[in-house]
Each structure stands twice: as C-alpha cells, then as structure tokens.
Amino acid sequence: MKPEKRIVELREALHDHNYRYYVLNDPSISDGEYDTMLRELESLENDNPSLITKNSPTQRVGASPIPEFGSIPHRIPMLSLANAMNENELSAFDERIQKGLDEESVVYMAEPKLDGLGVELVYENGTFVHGSTRGDGYTGEDITHNLKTIRGIPLSLRIDDLNAPSLLEIRGEVFIRKDDFKKLNQQQESSDKPAFANPRNAAAGSLRQLDPAITANRPLSIYCYEAGMIEGIYFANHSSFLTALKKWGLPVNPLIQTVVGSSGLIQYHQKLEAQRNELRYEIDGTVFKVNDYEKRETLGTRSRSPRWAIAGKFKAQQATTVIHDIEVQVGRTGALTPVAKLEPVYVAGVTVTNATLHNQDEIDRKDIRIGDTVLIERAGDVIPKVMKVILEKRPKISHPFQIPNNCPVCEHEAYRPEGEVILRCGNISCPRQIKGRIHHFASKLALDIDGLGEKIVDQLVEEKIIHSIDNLFTLEKKTLADLERLGEKSAENLIDAISKSKETTFARFVYALGIRNVGEHIAKVFEKQYVGNLKKFQNASIEALEEIDEIGPIVAETVVQFWSDESNKIIVQNCLNNGVTLANVDTIKNQSFEGLTFVFTGALEKLSRKEAKDMVEKLGGKAAGSVSKKTSFVVAGPGAGSKLKKAKDLDVHVLTEEEFLVKVKKIQNQETLKGL
Ligand code: IVH
C-alpha cells in the first residue's frame, strides 16, 4: 500500500478509536493496539515529512516549549456560578426561575460539577485553533500547546453526522481521574519529585507548563459542558447543543440529564451526592441550567454569574485524625488564632495538615486538647474545621488548652475587644503585624512591588529600618544594599520597583491599606463610588457608606473605624507626599490585548491603519509590521498577499476587519460590564 493511503487510513482509524474511547466510552481496541498504530503512523510520517498535517494525531506535542503564555480575550465572558448551599436554596432557585419566566414546570439540564479547571476551546471550520484558561473570566492564558496534548480533545471535529460550523467555542473542565492521580503521584515519588496535593492541583500544574512534552505525560481528561460564541449553526437549547458536541467527537459527561422543577433538582442532587465517592473523578456538587436558550436570554445574567444557572454544593466531607500540637498564629491585624497541627489525612480531595480552632471559646466549648483524636470537616475551599473530639480515644493524661495571654511574637499582652471572641495582640508595633501590613501592601493585587518578598520585609522590620508602609517610599538604596543577602543590584531593582509602584490606582491603594473586610472587589466598589477621590472616601459616614450597593454595616463600620485613627490618615498622606499617585478612574485602561501582537495587511475598509494601530495599543496590545510565530492575530483585508500566506503557514489566527472590530467592541462592552 502506498504510504499516502496507509497514512490516511491510520489517521482515520485513530480518530475513530479516540471517538469510541472518549465519547462513546466503548473502545474496540486495547491501549497497546492504539499505541502500535500511532507508532506506525509516526514512522511513516518520519519517512515522508511532506505528508505531515497539523491535525495528525502525531502532532499533539508541538515541537518546542513556548517562551511565555500569551493571552486570549474571551469573546463572551466566562462567568462563574452562584451557589445553593442546601435543598432549600435549590428550591428557592427554581422559584426565582418560575417567577422570571412566568412558567410552572421549568426544564433544567442537571450536570455534575467537575472539580478541575475551566477552559475554552475554539474550533474554526472544524479545526481546533486555540484554547485558553478561564483567567479572570474576560481574558485567559493561551494554553493551546498543552490542550493539544489531551487525547480527549479532537484536533478536528468529526463531521460524519453533522457539518462543522464556521465558529465553535466550547467551555469544559480539564481534570485528572482519581486512579490516574494515584498513579501520577506514585510516579512523582519514584522520581523524587514532590507529590501533588490533589487531582485539581495536578491538573492546574499540568496546564501551566511551558513545555507541552511535560503536559503530554500527565493523564488529563476533559468533559465539555457549555457554549461560547457559535457561528454557522443554531441551537434552541442546551440538550441539543450537548448532543451535537458528542456527534462532533467532544466528550460530554454521561451523567448529564434533564430534570423538571424543584423536585427534579433535589432528587438529582441527592442521587449524585450519594454516588460521589464511587465516581472515577472528583466532583464538588451539581450544576443546574435552564435548558431553553431563549429563556436563558429572558432571565439574563448578573455581573459575575448567570441568573439561569446554579451550582448545588455538596455537604462537607469528614475524616478523623490526631492533633499533635496547637500553635497560636498572629495575623496582620493582630488576631491570635489557634491552629491545630494534625496528623496528615486525605479528605475531600486534599491532604489536610492544619485545622483552624478559631478562638478560645471554640476550644473550650468543644474541649479540644493536644493529643485528641478529632473529627474534621472540609467544605469547599475553606480551611478545615474541627467538628468534635472523639472522647473515647483521648489519652489518659491530657490537659485543657489555654491560649497564652501574650502574643507569641512580641510577648506583649493580648486583649479581647468588647463583644469579640478573638484575642488580639495589643501592640500596634508588634513586628508580626507590621510585617504583615507591609507585606500585604506590596503584594501582587495591592501595589505589586516586585522583589519585596516576605524575607526582605522581615529583615527591614527586624532591623527597625521601616515600621509602616509610608517608610517604603523614603528608603535609600544604600540602606538596602547594606542588608544581608541584598547586593547593590538587587537594592537598585527594589528601589526601582518601589518607585514604579507609586503610580497606582485608587482601588489598589485602598486594598493595599489592609483595612479589615475590604478586599480587592470592595476596593473597586469604593473606587467607582468615589471616582478615585480619597478625601471623600476618608470622610464618608457609616450611613453614607451603607448606602452604596454591596456595602453592608460591617464593612462600613470597619472603614469608619480605620479612618478615625489619625495615624492611618497621616500614613496615607505621607505616601501621597512621597509621590504616590492614583490614576484618574476614567483613564484606568482596559488591557485586554496585553501580550497580543496584531499585524494588519491588505486594504482595510472601515479603519485607517493608524486608527487600527491605535485601537490595539489602547487595549494594551502591539501592532507589528511583519508576521512571525509571535504574532497573535493577522487582520487581513482584500488584496492581502504574502503576509496572509505566512500567517496561514505559521498557523496564526486570521481575522477579517469586521471580526477584528467585533472583538474590540465586545471587549469595550465587557469593560462596561466589568464596571457594573
Ligand atoms: S457551566 C455560566 N457546568 O464551575 C456557566 N461549569 O463556578 C459557567 N464547572 O468555572 C460554567 N462543572 O470551571 C459549568 N457542568 C458544569 C461545570 C462547571 C464544573 C466549573 C467551571 C466554572 C465553575 C463555575
């Protein structure tokens, strides 16, 4: 047989076996036989390199590692799901939907909530062109090279039963099966590499490799469950979309089914929860989605999650273990928190070694002692809790545990503010608190001071060089260079980083101050409310703060309390006097194109080249003159020639001018959405 013919035959057969294995769950050959065929194909292609195609099953591992991750904006944001913590909340969800649609028996799609990583796959005219992580929901990281190594992801769609649409964006979850995870960790151990804490971490780590050869050796699986943007085919509902996915060769979870009304939701949820431990993969709940797409439109979305869907959370999982010790930790607000040091135990997908004991009241109420065997519980991502002591297993000699009345760091007396259960170190100059505040101030989501890590902060505070955040801005290079472990060069870099960090935003700065209960999101809410006016924010009353959407009485009170301390105002003023500037809110840039390079070629009809270039740059991207492997998109108009050809040869994404404009508009709309 001619090699051309055998190659085509092998590719088709392998494609088909993949489909039987991953979609139909009904393989007709063994893994060994599959590998033999794949090797035969590899050797034929080696002998006939001109016959290699992009979509050949041998091309799953691209040639070389990539230098860094590019970013890919999601044309439709990847939202998250609101949670229902119990059956009542599931019923309440059904009631809201009934009301919203003015309809009694609503049909839902019921799905397992897979505990992996959300990704987006993009197929153009049936070919897998790129894939990305969820990222912040608006822009993700380009992980095409790694997704290609996942055998469950077809490099081209099957078109035996249904033609491929011109554009198909699919969302799904990449995960590692429990048995594969066990094997992977055994491999890690036998090659002296650290074991992964759980399948989810292992999957995340695998997708974030620059070298696809590493990812190819990780046993990643995928199930697809949502649509992004689709062009060239219309679906009236989610069930027909999922059916089409299977026809195209994309794996869809077999436990997905339709259910009706609140009893349908609850029954499915209970059934799946009972089945949970028998499944071959980790799930952390159920997902229910209104099946009909028009009805989804009617219901609409909130800023971060659609109204038409909900995640049903499972009850926490429990295990027993022994408390070896109780440590008291000091937080950056001075709170003394007792933490139980546990004999490591595997529960709900992770190895647990610590559990918070919250405070003395909790310890007394449950009579928790060192040496006790305890029942611990882990729910979702929160720190595990000790539920109760198993008294029968208490050692003969044991003593009630008392949190020492002095701060374990500075030995200053601790106090308990009125009405609170938590002990606090009363020393605002406690080195641990100072270090914590400064470290938080410099962290990524705050002022993002590169190079000011925990160790350096510790040193600076211990040597009494700085004692509050404003001192950072008057640091001198010489002082830093004299520090142990920090040479001239690092000192200079750090001074540069500090100086760069001065140009920041209201939201980052307010978050950086570490006001209790004011996280990243709430800081943005304040930024929007006060349009970047710090003075107004400082002088706001509890009542005024409470009027703001999303701000409750607790946040309002802590904010007012924070500013009532004159020293906080002085510190902030010192920062401003030393050059900290907060960007005008309306000039805070949308940087969705950051990391992307565009090349324009051919005649543009709506835009001048200059306008197109400006648009790209305004969104943080680059416009280049020639096409290379680093080009993210080529925008081609009529008459495009060699650059277009080169783009196709290099497998660079090509857009029409119209598609480019749609992309930009979408991003601009998302920006308004984000601001809502
Ligand atoms: S639908 C708006 N379906 O859960 C719809 N998500 O909190 C959002 N997830 O980021 C996605 N299983 O990574 C959907 N069957 C399922 C899912 C699922 C797991 C993850 C997904 C998403 C997160 C939402």
XYZ file of C-alpha atoms and ligand atoms in Angstrom:
700
model
C 0.000 0.000 0.000
C 1.244 3.480 -0.822
C 2.332 5.417 2.272
C -0.145 8.243 1.426
C -3.007 5.821 1.586
C -1.856 3.994 4.714
C -1.277 7.312 6.480
C -4.815 8.465 5.775
C -6.174 5.107 6.824
C -4.257 5.157 10.110
C -5.293 8.712 10.903
C -8.931 7.936 10.310
C -8.749 4.784 12.375
C -7.013 6.553 15.277
C -9.501 9.412 15.125
C -12.311 6.893 15.255
C -10.813 4.962 18.148
C -10.455 8.188 20.084
C -14.116 8.895 19.474
C -15.136 5.416 20.645
C -12.905 5.719 23.702
C -13.604 9.273 24.878
C -17.123 9.949 23.663
C -18.893 6.628 23.322
C -16.973 5.100 26.236
C -16.868 1.922 24.185
C -13.328 1.185 22.955
C -12.913 -1.628 20.438
C -9.127 -1.988 20.699
C -6.677 -2.082 23.593
C -4.367 0.795 24.552
C -1.458 -1.301 23.305
C -3.021 -1.723 19.873
C -3.718 2.005 19.713
C -0.083 2.760 20.509
C 1.125 0.346 17.836
C -0.984 2.114 15.213
C 0.199 5.510 16.408
C 3.822 4.386 16.162
C 3.298 3.052 12.668
C 1.877 6.415 11.658
C 4.785 8.213 13.295
C 7.333 6.174 11.415
C 5.534 6.634 8.060
C 5.395 10.374 8.661
C 9.073 10.409 9.606
C 9.902 8.826 6.286
C 7.537 11.174 4.419
C 7.658 14.518 6.221
C 5.814 16.282 3.421
C 2.729 14.233 4.308
C 2.516 15.505 7.905
C -0.593 17.587 8.586
C -1.385 19.850 11.523
C -4.255 17.658 12.637
C -2.448 14.376 12.514
C -2.690 12.533 15.863
C 1.119 12.555 15.911
C 1.131 16.325 16.164
C -0.282 16.583 19.670
C 3.048 17.605 21.152
C 4.208 20.724 19.320
C 7.866 20.997 18.504
C 9.295 23.110 21.303
C 8.377 24.752 24.595
C 6.890 28.241 24.377
C 8.775 31.170 25.991
C 5.754 32.527 27.893
C 1.968 32.393 27.907
C 0.140 34.744 25.593
C -3.333 35.944 26.494
C -6.611 35.356 24.728
C -9.661 37.524 25.349
C -12.900 35.557 25.693
C -15.399 36.827 23.150
C -18.123 36.007 25.656
C -17.048 36.314 29.307
C -16.598 33.049 31.191
C -18.802 33.684 34.211
C -18.944 31.717 37.428
C -21.917 30.126 39.116
C -23.930 31.243 42.109
C -24.134 28.612 44.853
C -27.019 26.851 46.536
C -25.783 25.555 49.881
C -28.722 23.249 50.588
C -32.001 21.916 49.266
C -33.973 24.975 50.343
C -31.707 27.149 48.263
C -32.222 24.857 45.271
C -35.992 25.236 45.669
C -35.581 28.991 46.009
C -33.625 28.976 42.733
C -36.481 27.125 40.994
C -38.961 29.634 42.431
C -36.945 32.576 41.095
C -36.780 30.954 37.669
C -40.514 30.195 37.656
C -41.223 33.797 38.507
C -38.759 35.151 35.971
C -40.241 33.050 33.187
C -43.821 33.081 34.402
C -43.938 29.340 33.938
C -44.547 26.409 36.261
C -42.575 23.345 35.255
C -39.184 24.514 34.126
C -36.900 22.050 32.345
C -33.289 22.075 33.562
C -30.162 20.364 32.447
C -28.623 18.685 35.502
C -24.875 18.116 35.477
C -22.130 17.033 37.847
C -19.917 19.945 38.930
C -16.476 18.735 37.983
C -13.596 19.711 40.227
C -10.964 20.681 37.692
C -10.151 23.736 35.615
C -12.467 25.560 33.277
C -11.070 26.013 29.754
C -12.286 27.334 26.432
C -11.677 25.506 23.144
C -12.091 27.302 19.828
C -12.773 25.446 16.563
C -12.876 27.257 13.263
C -14.380 25.368 10.347
C -13.917 22.164 12.272
C -10.269 22.670 13.227
C -9.054 23.238 16.776
C -7.336 26.632 16.542
C -6.731 27.648 20.114
C -7.664 27.163 23.721
C -7.323 29.155 26.903
C -7.790 29.123 30.656
C -10.668 30.947 32.276
C -8.301 33.605 33.655
C -10.252 36.472 35.161
C -13.281 35.470 33.078
C -12.574 38.124 30.462
C -9.084 37.178 29.321
C -7.394 33.825 29.744
C -3.951 32.398 29.124
C -3.207 30.808 25.788
C -2.662 27.120 26.585
C -3.268 25.783 23.077
C 0.018 23.853 23.048
C -0.972 21.986 26.210
C -4.610 21.366 25.325
C -3.492 19.774 22.069
C -1.777 17.032 24.061
C -5.070 15.944 25.641
C -6.262 12.979 23.627
C -9.896 13.585 24.505
C -9.787 16.897 22.636
C -10.217 16.230 18.910
C -7.841 18.256 16.752
C -10.564 18.288 14.126
C -14.282 17.745 14.566
C -15.975 14.578 13.296
C -18.333 15.546 10.514
C -19.937 12.178 9.801
C -23.277 13.161 11.350
C -23.172 16.938 11.444
C -21.228 19.542 9.498
C -18.732 21.667 11.362
C -19.872 25.259 11.997
C -17.621 28.138 10.988
C -17.014 29.044 14.638
C -17.493 26.867 17.693
C -16.360 27.955 21.140
C -16.778 25.325 23.808
C -16.235 25.507 27.536
C -15.300 22.440 29.504
C -13.424 21.185 32.522
C -9.976 19.637 32.391
C -9.411 17.220 35.249
C -7.493 14.120 36.351
C -9.310 10.910 37.264
C -8.769 9.549 40.772
C -6.963 6.391 39.610
C -4.789 8.362 37.182
C -3.967 10.752 40.024
C -2.796 7.914 42.244
C -0.532 6.597 39.501
C 0.784 10.067 38.767
C 1.734 10.626 42.397
C 3.430 7.229 42.569
C 5.461 8.230 39.519
C 6.310 11.579 41.098
C 7.510 9.862 44.248
C 9.573 7.260 42.459
C 11.333 10.012 40.539
C 11.900 12.023 43.725
C 9.525 14.799 42.774
C 7.001 16.295 45.187
C 3.577 14.670 45.216
C 0.540 16.772 44.229
C -1.915 17.626 46.991
C -4.980 16.710 44.919
C -6.117 15.954 41.369
C -7.187 19.555 40.801
C -3.746 20.981 41.658
C -2.107 18.359 39.491
C -4.367 19.303 36.557
C -3.722 23.016 37.090
C 0.035 22.498 37.259
C -0.062 20.386 34.119
C -1.921 23.001 32.104
C 0.502 25.719 33.175
C 3.568 24.092 31.657
C 5.523 25.962 29.029
C 6.764 22.672 27.656
C 3.930 20.601 26.141
C 6.088 17.473 26.384
C 5.556 17.582 30.162
C 1.807 18.077 29.826
C 1.634 15.187 27.368
C 2.801 12.874 30.148
C 0.063 13.969 32.545
C -3.167 11.972 32.403
C -5.544 14.857 31.674
C -9.207 14.300 30.840
C -11.907 16.695 29.711
C -15.680 16.979 29.699
C -17.364 19.758 27.722
C -20.417 21.488 29.141
C -21.085 24.991 27.756
C -21.091 27.078 24.607
C -19.174 30.269 23.985
C -19.714 32.064 20.708
C -21.078 29.937 17.875
C -21.478 30.901 14.231
C -22.889 28.851 11.406
C -25.314 26.680 13.369
C -28.216 27.424 15.681
C -29.245 25.574 18.817
C -32.557 26.136 20.555
C -31.494 24.522 23.789
C -28.641 23.099 25.820
C -29.570 19.439 25.323
C -29.340 19.702 21.543
C -26.033 21.556 21.898
C -24.614 18.748 24.052
C -25.895 16.126 21.601
C -24.126 17.960 18.781
C -20.906 18.093 20.820
C -20.946 14.316 21.110
C -21.513 13.975 17.365
C -18.526 16.205 16.711
C -16.413 13.957 18.910
C -16.216 16.036 22.086
C -16.505 14.220 25.424
C -19.652 15.053 27.375
C -20.293 13.738 30.879
C -22.661 10.738 30.692
C -24.420 11.694 33.942
C -25.915 14.834 32.406
C -29.689 14.634 32.073
C -32.772 16.830 32.007
C -34.865 17.262 35.154
C -38.066 19.189 35.813
C -38.937 21.549 38.654
C -37.601 21.784 42.161
C -38.230 18.111 42.980
C -36.172 17.206 39.908
C -33.313 19.394 41.136
C -33.337 17.945 44.624
C -33.607 14.303 43.522
C -30.706 14.638 41.106
C -28.625 16.429 43.723
C -29.251 13.704 46.323
C -28.585 10.919 43.860
C -25.283 12.409 42.750
C -24.168 13.150 46.297
C -24.737 9.509 47.230
C -22.774 8.403 44.167
C -19.969 10.882 44.660
C -17.326 8.610 46.157
C -17.907 5.849 43.620
C -17.236 8.121 40.635
C -13.872 7.826 38.894
C -13.308 11.589 39.160
C -13.795 14.293 41.818
C -16.966 16.343 41.775
C -17.865 19.037 44.286
C -21.532 19.491 43.545
C -24.190 19.658 40.878
C -24.922 22.311 38.263
C -28.421 23.127 37.066
C -29.044 25.209 33.956
C -32.251 26.307 32.288
C -32.349 24.173 29.146
C -34.014 26.581 26.723
C -31.654 29.218 25.309
C -34.310 31.841 24.700
C -35.438 31.510 28.299
C -31.837 31.983 29.407
C -31.844 35.273 27.500
C -35.031 36.343 29.237
C -33.505 35.654 32.640
C -30.183 37.349 31.822
C -27.015 37.476 33.907
C -25.704 39.285 36.962
C -22.247 40.845 36.837
C -20.448 37.635 37.681
C -22.908 34.780 37.246
C -25.894 33.968 35.057
C -29.367 34.049 36.628
C -30.291 30.906 34.689
C -27.859 28.547 36.391
C -26.835 27.472 39.869
C -24.267 25.202 41.491
C -25.621 22.892 44.199
C -22.917 22.412 46.827
C -22.397 19.044 48.467
C -22.212 18.727 52.209
C -18.714 18.863 53.580
C -16.672 15.696 53.839
C -15.318 14.430 57.116
C -12.419 12.375 58.430
C -10.783 11.589 61.779
C -7.201 12.340 62.741
C -4.987 13.249 65.698
C -3.975 16.719 66.952
C -0.220 16.717 67.506
C 0.068 20.305 68.628
C -1.772 23.615 68.837
C 0.038 26.662 67.506
C -1.034 30.252 68.001
C -0.580 32.381 64.888
C -0.654 36.177 64.726
C -2.375 37.718 61.723
C -1.630 41.087 60.188
C -4.496 42.592 62.168
C -3.054 41.191 65.396
C -5.641 38.453 65.752
C -4.317 35.437 67.644
C -5.636 32.307 66.001
C -5.122 28.838 67.431
C -4.330 26.304 64.722
C -4.361 22.543 65.229
C -1.396 20.708 63.727
C -2.798 17.412 62.504
C -1.568 14.002 61.529
C -1.932 14.395 57.714
C -5.214 12.948 56.451
C -6.790 12.819 52.982
C -10.272 14.321 52.915
C -12.457 15.559 50.065
C -9.603 15.556 47.621
C -6.805 17.138 49.655
C -4.286 16.230 52.296
C -5.117 18.181 55.403
C -2.442 19.038 57.990
C -3.926 22.116 59.709
C -7.319 22.997 61.047
C -8.369 26.320 62.477
C -9.683 26.252 66.026
C -10.962 29.856 65.673
C -10.691 31.094 69.286
C -10.632 30.168 72.967
C -14.429 29.936 73.229
C -14.485 27.363 70.492
C -11.689 25.368 72.134
C -13.497 25.432 75.470
C -16.880 24.572 74.026
C -15.532 21.539 72.211
C -12.894 20.813 74.876
C -10.189 20.363 72.284
C -6.805 19.187 73.635
C -3.403 18.285 72.264
C -3.294 14.514 71.668
C -7.021 14.257 70.960
C -8.467 12.298 68.087
C -10.888 14.597 66.320
C -13.451 14.601 63.557
C -12.538 17.205 60.969
C -14.634 18.560 58.144
C -13.705 20.226 54.914
C -16.240 22.101 52.817
C -15.252 23.617 49.507
C -12.039 25.558 49.608
C -12.227 26.738 53.201
C -9.721 25.792 55.902
C -10.820 22.561 57.563
C -12.644 22.739 60.879
C -12.568 20.511 63.926
C -16.136 19.312 64.463
C -15.743 17.325 67.673
C -13.397 15.367 69.863
C -13.741 11.592 69.943
C -13.564 11.291 73.708
C -13.149 7.507 73.803
C -9.805 7.993 72.132
C -8.490 10.688 74.472
C -5.091 9.787 76.001
C -5.089 9.015 79.731
C -3.217 12.179 80.541
C -4.316 15.377 78.839
C -4.932 18.998 79.775
C -7.393 21.632 78.634
C -5.716 24.014 76.213
C -5.417 27.680 77.017
C -4.211 30.270 74.505
C -1.332 32.078 76.255
C -2.233 35.607 77.219
C 0.795 37.049 75.482
C 1.483 37.498 71.822
C 3.716 34.611 70.717
C 5.707 37.044 68.580
C 6.293 40.182 70.681
C 5.166 38.870 74.061
C 3.040 41.962 74.552
C -0.127 41.303 76.495
C -3.086 40.245 74.375
C -6.558 41.724 74.878
C -10.063 40.836 73.936
C -12.038 43.767 72.497
C -15.510 44.113 73.953
C -18.070 41.882 72.299
C -15.449 39.986 70.341
C -14.315 36.424 70.811
C -10.907 36.891 69.306
C -7.806 37.744 71.294
C -5.604 40.394 69.756
C -2.037 41.382 70.310
C -2.360 44.863 71.810
C 0.902 46.141 70.392
C 0.356 48.010 67.133
C 4.112 47.932 66.735
C 4.166 44.147 67.045
C 6.707 43.131 64.407
C 4.401 40.420 63.086
C 1.634 42.944 62.461
C 3.975 45.460 60.914
C 5.489 42.806 58.681
C 2.039 41.553 57.731
C 0.791 45.038 56.837
C 3.846 45.857 54.751
C 3.864 42.512 53.041
C 0.208 42.911 52.153
C 0.835 46.447 50.906
C 3.479 45.161 48.480
C 1.570 42.089 47.305
C 0.545 41.393 43.739
C -3.023 42.694 43.869
C -2.004 45.668 46.007
C 0.962 47.862 44.998
C 2.682 44.908 43.342
C 6.219 45.795 44.430
C 8.367 43.279 42.650
C 11.157 41.885 44.807
C 9.763 42.986 48.164
C 9.157 39.477 49.425
C 8.460 38.242 52.904
C 12.129 37.694 53.774
C 13.180 41.251 52.934
C 10.201 42.743 54.734
C 11.101 40.663 57.787
C 14.665 41.918 57.672
C 13.665 45.553 57.206
C 11.294 45.409 60.146
C 13.585 43.420 62.422
C 16.414 45.851 61.835
C 13.997 48.683 62.578
C 14.588 50.293 59.180
C 10.880 50.575 58.487
C 7.853 50.380 60.717
C 4.991 51.420 58.450
C 4.105 51.383 54.772
C 4.957 55.027 54.104
C 8.580 54.363 55.132
C 8.984 52.334 51.944
C 8.909 55.480 49.844
C 11.810 57.115 51.647
C 14.082 54.062 51.607
C 17.519 54.684 50.217
C 19.485 52.409 48.015
C 22.458 52.491 50.346
C 20.427 51.269 53.324
C 19.074 48.384 51.262
C 22.431 47.426 49.779
C 23.818 47.104 53.304
C 21.245 44.496 54.201
C 22.440 40.965 54.462
C 21.663 38.908 51.333
C 20.839 42.001 49.256
C 23.554 43.274 46.912
C 23.881 46.580 45.030
C 21.984 45.317 42.009
C 19.009 43.885 43.918
C 18.862 47.042 46.024
C 18.687 49.122 42.875
C 15.996 46.880 41.398
C 13.974 47.140 44.562
C 14.237 50.930 44.649
C 13.081 50.978 41.021
C 10.180 48.658 41.778
C 9.091 50.824 44.716
C 9.301 53.902 42.586
C 7.295 52.228 39.807
C 4.636 51.132 42.275
C 3.864 54.744 43.163
C 1.816 55.107 40.043
C -1.176 53.092 41.109
C -4.955 53.169 41.255
C -7.394 54.117 43.969
C -8.644 50.537 44.182
C -5.193 49.008 44.507
C -4.106 51.560 47.086
C -7.210 51.171 49.229
C -6.921 47.398 49.054
C -3.225 47.711 49.937
C -4.009 49.575 53.166
C -5.315 46.302 54.552
C -8.484 47.724 56.064
C -10.289 44.786 57.637
C -13.105 43.393 55.429
C -12.024 45.483 52.444
C -10.887 43.024 49.796
C -9.977 43.575 46.193
C -13.566 43.674 44.984
C -14.874 46.015 47.681
C -11.946 48.363 46.999
C -13.140 48.559 43.400
C -16.658 49.324 44.570
C -15.270 52.276 46.549
C -13.160 53.407 43.618
C -16.262 53.568 41.477
C -18.345 55.295 44.149
C -15.749 57.941 44.996
C -14.412 58.253 41.442
C -10.936 57.990 42.867
C -11.388 60.792 45.420
C -9.564 59.586 48.523
C -10.590 62.560 50.700
C -14.266 61.868 50.131
C -13.727 58.233 50.994
C -11.882 59.140 54.205
C -14.665 61.430 55.333
C -17.627 59.192 54.483
C -20.008 58.417 57.332
C -21.293 54.950 58.197
C -24.692 55.905 56.764
C -23.208 57.155 53.506
C -21.091 54.029 53.126
C -24.035 51.763 53.813
C -25.999 53.364 51.032
C -23.519 52.040 48.493
C -24.609 48.920 46.698
C -22.708 45.869 48.018
C -21.535 47.655 51.197
C -23.033 46.308 54.418
C -22.856 47.567 58.009
C -19.745 45.553 58.911
C -17.618 46.952 56.107
C -18.996 50.445 56.717
C -18.053 50.284 60.376
C -14.520 48.968 59.849
C -13.869 51.641 57.228
C -15.004 54.449 59.521
C -13.025 52.950 62.380
C -9.919 52.780 60.212
C -10.092 56.447 59.256
C -10.973 57.545 62.772
C -7.428 56.560 63.681
C -5.492 59.730 62.895
C -2.236 57.819 62.364
C -3.744 55.998 59.371
C -4.569 59.328 57.765
C -1.039 60.547 58.383
C 0.496 57.416 56.866
C -1.654 57.792 53.755
C -0.767 61.468 53.482
C 2.926 60.586 53.758
C 2.527 58.126 50.891
C 0.930 60.824 48.755
C 3.558 63.387 49.745
C 6.243 60.950 48.706
C 4.907 60.583 45.210
C 2.117 58.009 45.286
C -0.418 58.982 42.615
C -3.779 57.414 41.945
C -4.791 57.179 38.287
C -7.893 59.031 37.216
C -10.672 56.486 37.296
C -11.765 57.157 33.749
C -8.258 56.665 32.430
C -7.787 53.272 34.023
C -7.049 51.258 30.996
C -8.642 48.141 29.663
C -5.613 45.994 28.920
C -7.403 43.051 27.311
C -4.933 42.930 24.427
C -1.907 42.847 26.701
C 0.598 40.351 25.342
C -1.107 40.151 21.937
C 0.523 41.237 18.695
C -1.551 42.202 15.654
C -0.460 42.550 12.053
C -2.703 44.406 9.590
C -2.424 43.522 5.940
C -4.377 44.165 2.746
C -6.839 47.026 2.368
C -8.822 47.984 5.449
C -12.238 49.357 4.576
C -13.541 50.926 7.768
C -10.366 51.922 9.549
C -7.172 53.618 8.571
C -4.018 51.720 9.523
C -3.326 54.362 12.129
C -6.770 54.001 13.695
C -6.423 50.236 13.800
C -2.996 50.504 15.387
C -4.276 52.986 17.979
C -7.142 50.690 18.880
C -4.782 47.801 19.518
C -2.398 49.915 21.552
C -5.160 51.459 23.600
C -6.114 47.980 24.748
C -2.517 47.192 25.669
C -1.598 45.226 22.526
C 1.122 45.728 19.968
C 0.796 46.340 16.233
C 3.661 44.895 14.210
C 4.678 45.139 10.577
C 5.612 41.568 9.855
C 4.215 38.151 10.651
C 6.142 35.760 12.866
C 5.442 32.896 15.236
C 4.883 35.510 17.926
C 2.017 37.173 16.006
C -1.299 36.572 17.748
C -3.643 37.764 15.021
C -3.342 38.834 11.402
C -6.147 41.142 10.309
C -6.435 40.703 6.558
C -8.393 42.859 4.132
C -8.898 42.448 0.386
C -5.686 42.128 -1.589
C -3.697 40.637 1.293
C -0.791 38.633 -0.090
C 2.422 37.305 1.359
C 1.675 38.212 4.978
C -1.599 36.330 4.814
C 0.144 33.348 3.307
C 2.804 33.446 6.001
C 0.087 33.633 8.689
C -1.515 30.509 7.281
C 1.823 28.697 7.091
C 2.612 29.567 10.693
C -0.897 28.712 11.833
C -1.522 32.260 13.046
C -5.108 33.252 13.678
C -6.528 35.324 10.777
C -9.376 37.806 11.236
C -11.308 39.947 8.779
C -11.556 43.641 9.572
C -15.142 43.078 10.607
C -14.181 40.280 13.016
C -11.475 42.489 14.479
C -13.983 45.266 15.085
C -16.449 42.846 16.694
C -13.678 41.687 19.031
C -12.796 45.237 20.033
C -16.411 46.173 20.556
C -17.004 43.083 22.698
C -14.038 43.954 24.874
C -15.227 47.510 25.254
C -18.674 46.225 26.212
C -17.161 43.816 28.677
C -15.315 46.683 30.228
C -18.595 48.413 30.900
C -19.946 45.122 32.152
C -16.996 44.751 34.494
C -17.587 48.214 35.826
C -21.206 47.445 36.697
S -21.106 25.987 33.430
C -22.082 30.243 33.378
N -21.025 23.449 34.053
O -17.549 25.656 37.771
C -21.762 28.840 33.326
N -19.368 24.872 34.995
O -18.345 28.264 39.203
C -20.483 28.507 33.998
N -17.744 23.726 36.423
O -15.683 27.999 36.046
C -19.904 27.238 33.604
N -18.588 21.715 36.195
O -14.952 25.608 35.753
C -20.458 24.654 34.230
N -21.073 21.174 34.493
C -20.514 22.363 34.662
C -19.367 22.548 35.471
C -18.821 23.833 35.621
C -17.633 22.433 36.752
C -16.847 24.813 36.881
C -16.338 25.714 35.792
C -16.725 27.108 36.187
C -17.120 26.959 37.618
C -18.252 27.919 37.886
